[in-house]
Coordinates of N, CA and C and ligand atoms in Angstrom, one line a residue:
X117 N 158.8 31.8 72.8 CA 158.1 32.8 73.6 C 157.6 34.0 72.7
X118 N 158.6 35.2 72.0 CA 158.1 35.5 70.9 C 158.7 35.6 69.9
X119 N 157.9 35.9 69.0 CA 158.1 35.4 67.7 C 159.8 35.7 67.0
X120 N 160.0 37.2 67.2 CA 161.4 37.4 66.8 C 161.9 37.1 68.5
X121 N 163.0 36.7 68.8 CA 164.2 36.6 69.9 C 164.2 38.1 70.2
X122 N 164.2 38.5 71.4 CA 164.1 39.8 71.8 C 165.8 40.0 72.1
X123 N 166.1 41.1 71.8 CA 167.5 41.4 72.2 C 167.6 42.9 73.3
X124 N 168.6 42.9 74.2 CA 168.5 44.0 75.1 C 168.8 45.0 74.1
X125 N 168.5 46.0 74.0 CA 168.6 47.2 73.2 C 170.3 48.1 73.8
X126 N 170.4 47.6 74.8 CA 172.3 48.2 74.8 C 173.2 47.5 74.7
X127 N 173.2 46.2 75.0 CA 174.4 45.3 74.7 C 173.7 44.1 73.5
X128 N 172.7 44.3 73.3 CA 172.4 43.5 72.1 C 172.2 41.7 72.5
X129 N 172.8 41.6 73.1 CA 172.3 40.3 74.3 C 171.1 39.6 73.6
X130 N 171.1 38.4 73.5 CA 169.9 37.9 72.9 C 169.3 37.7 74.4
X131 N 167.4 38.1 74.6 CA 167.1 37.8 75.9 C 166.4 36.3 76.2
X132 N 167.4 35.6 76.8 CA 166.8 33.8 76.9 C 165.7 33.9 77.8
X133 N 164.8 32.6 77.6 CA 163.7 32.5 78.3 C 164.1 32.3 79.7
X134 N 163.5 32.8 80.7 CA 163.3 33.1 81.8 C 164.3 33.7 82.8
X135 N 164.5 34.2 81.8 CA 165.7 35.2 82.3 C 165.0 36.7 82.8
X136 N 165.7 37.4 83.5 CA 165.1 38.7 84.2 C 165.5 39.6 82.9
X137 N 164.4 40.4 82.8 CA 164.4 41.2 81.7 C 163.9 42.8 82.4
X138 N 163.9 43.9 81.6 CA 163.4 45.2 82.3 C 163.2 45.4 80.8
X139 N 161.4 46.0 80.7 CA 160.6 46.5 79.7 C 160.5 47.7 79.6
X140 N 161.0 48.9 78.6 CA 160.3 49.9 78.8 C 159.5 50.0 77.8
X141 N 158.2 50.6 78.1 CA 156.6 50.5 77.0 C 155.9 51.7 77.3
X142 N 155.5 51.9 76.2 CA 154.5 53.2 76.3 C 153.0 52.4 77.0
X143 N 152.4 53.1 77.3 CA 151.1 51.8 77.8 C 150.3 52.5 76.8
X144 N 149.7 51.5 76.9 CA 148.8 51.6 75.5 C 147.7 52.3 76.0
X145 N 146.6 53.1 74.6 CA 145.9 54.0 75.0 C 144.2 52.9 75.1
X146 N 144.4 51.8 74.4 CA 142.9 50.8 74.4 C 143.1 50.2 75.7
X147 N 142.4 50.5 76.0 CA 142.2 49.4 77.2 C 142.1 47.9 76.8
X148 N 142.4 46.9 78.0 CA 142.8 45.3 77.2 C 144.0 45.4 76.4
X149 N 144.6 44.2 76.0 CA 145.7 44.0 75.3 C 145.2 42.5 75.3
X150 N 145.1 42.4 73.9 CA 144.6 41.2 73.6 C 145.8 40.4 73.8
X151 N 147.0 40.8 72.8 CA 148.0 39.7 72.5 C 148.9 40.5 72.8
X152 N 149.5 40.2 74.2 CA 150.5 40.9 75.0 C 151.8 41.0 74.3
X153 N 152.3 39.4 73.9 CA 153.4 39.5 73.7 C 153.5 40.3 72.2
X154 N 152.3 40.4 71.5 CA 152.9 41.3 70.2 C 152.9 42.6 70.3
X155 N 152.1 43.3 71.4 CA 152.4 44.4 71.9 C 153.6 44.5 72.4
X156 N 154.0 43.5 72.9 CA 155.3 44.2 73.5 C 156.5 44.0 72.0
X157 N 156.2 42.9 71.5 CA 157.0 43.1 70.6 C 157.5 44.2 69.8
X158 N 156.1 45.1 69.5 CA 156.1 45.9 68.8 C 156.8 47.6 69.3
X159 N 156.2 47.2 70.7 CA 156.1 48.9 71.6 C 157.2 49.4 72.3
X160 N 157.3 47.5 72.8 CA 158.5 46.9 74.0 C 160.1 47.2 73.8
X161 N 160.6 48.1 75.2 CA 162.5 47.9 74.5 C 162.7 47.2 75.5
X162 N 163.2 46.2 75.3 CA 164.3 45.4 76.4 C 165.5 45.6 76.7
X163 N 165.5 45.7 78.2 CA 166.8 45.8 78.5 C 167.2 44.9 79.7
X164 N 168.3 44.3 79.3 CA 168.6 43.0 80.4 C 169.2 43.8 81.7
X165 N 169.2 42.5 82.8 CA 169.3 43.0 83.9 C 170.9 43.7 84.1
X166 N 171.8 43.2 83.7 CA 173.0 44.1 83.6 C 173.1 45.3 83.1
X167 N 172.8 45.9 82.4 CA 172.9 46.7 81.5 C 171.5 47.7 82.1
X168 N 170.5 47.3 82.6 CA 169.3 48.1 83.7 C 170.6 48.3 85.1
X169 N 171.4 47.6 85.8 CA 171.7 48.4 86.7 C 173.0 48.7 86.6
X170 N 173.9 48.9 85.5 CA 174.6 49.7 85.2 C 174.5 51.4 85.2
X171 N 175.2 51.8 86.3 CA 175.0 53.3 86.4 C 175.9 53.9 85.7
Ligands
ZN39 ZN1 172.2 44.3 78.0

């Protein structure tokens, strides 16, 4: 799916495909996004669903 394995950024979790994920992203200033997933690669922090509803 992308190119590096995305990892949640708190528990380090590698994120498997189709698994619930929570993105936090700056939104970009161009309008369109050609190639989503490299934007997110680049922009994108992951954070898995445990660790998003951990209070
Ligand atoms: Zn996590």
């Amino acid at each position: 799916m992308f190119g590096e394995k995305p990892k949640c950024t708190k528990c380090g979790k590698e994120i498997k495909g189709d698994e619930v994920v929570y993105i936090k992203m700056r939104y970009p200033k161009r309008k369109g996004i050609t190639e989503l997933k490299a934007y997110l690669s680049n922009e994108g922090v992951f954070i898995c669903e445990d660790c998003f509803q951990q209070k």
